[in-house]
Amino acid sequence: PSESGKLPQQWRRLPESHNFIWVAADDSGNQRSVARRIAYAVFAVGLIDKRYDIDTERVFLSGFSGGARVAGLVAAAYPQMFRGGIYMGGAEMWDIEPTPDTLEAIRENRFVFITGTEDFNRPMALKVAAQYANAGIKKQKTIVISRHGHELPPSRRMRDALNFLDGVSPD
């Protein structure tokens, strides 16, 4: 939801340890239009692909709070581009009627919902996780952090989420 695309300090070691590239846009917080935020996500993939030899099977998106809601819309609209997502402190069920092919592509992707027991958005995140399950999305994980409010998850929980996206079992 913030205007900064900077990697949170507590996650600074995660991209390298998981062989990920962190990409986030500045000036893309909640006060920006949803259409602009979606465009930033889609265009970022093309820009990064020109600069790096990326594995297109490992392109994921994430967001926190309002960003999680936008990420859910993007993941459903572009399931062949984004192979899954991490929704932190919020979630949104897609607002499209997916074609059978699109729904099948969404079902092949992986999703993580992260919320806290003290997060005011927890009911919505759990509701959307249930809606994903009802839509036949089996590759999903919900992480509920005890005594955690509406804030970014600690690096240990993000590591769990990244491992799940990569299909790695927990240690």
PDB file of C-alpha atoms in Angstrom, residues 30 38 62 79 98 133 135 149 154 162 166:
ATOM      1  CA  ASN A  30      -3.064   2.638  -2.500  1.00  0.00           C
ATOM      2  CA  ILE A  38      -1.811  -3.640 -12.702  1.00  0.00           C
ATOM      3  CA  SER A  62       2.898 -10.367  -4.089  1.00  0.00           C
ATOM      4  CA  PRO A  79      -2.035 -16.711 -14.967  1.00  0.00           C
ATOM      5  CA  PRO A  98     -12.321 -16.853 -16.308  1.00  0.00           C
ATOM      6  CA  ALA A 133     -10.335 -23.713  -2.712  1.00  0.00           C
ATOM      7  CA  ALA A 135     -12.668 -22.783  -7.402  1.00  0.00           C
ATOM      8  CA  GLY A 149      -1.333  -7.496  13.314  1.00  0.00           C
ATOM      9  CA  PRO A 154       8.786 -11.683   9.399  1.00  0.00           C
ATOM     10  CA  LEU A 162       8.733 -18.573  -1.103  1.00  0.00           C
ATOM     11  CA  ASP A 166       8.869 -23.094  -5.447  1.00  0.00           C
TER      12      ASP A 166
END
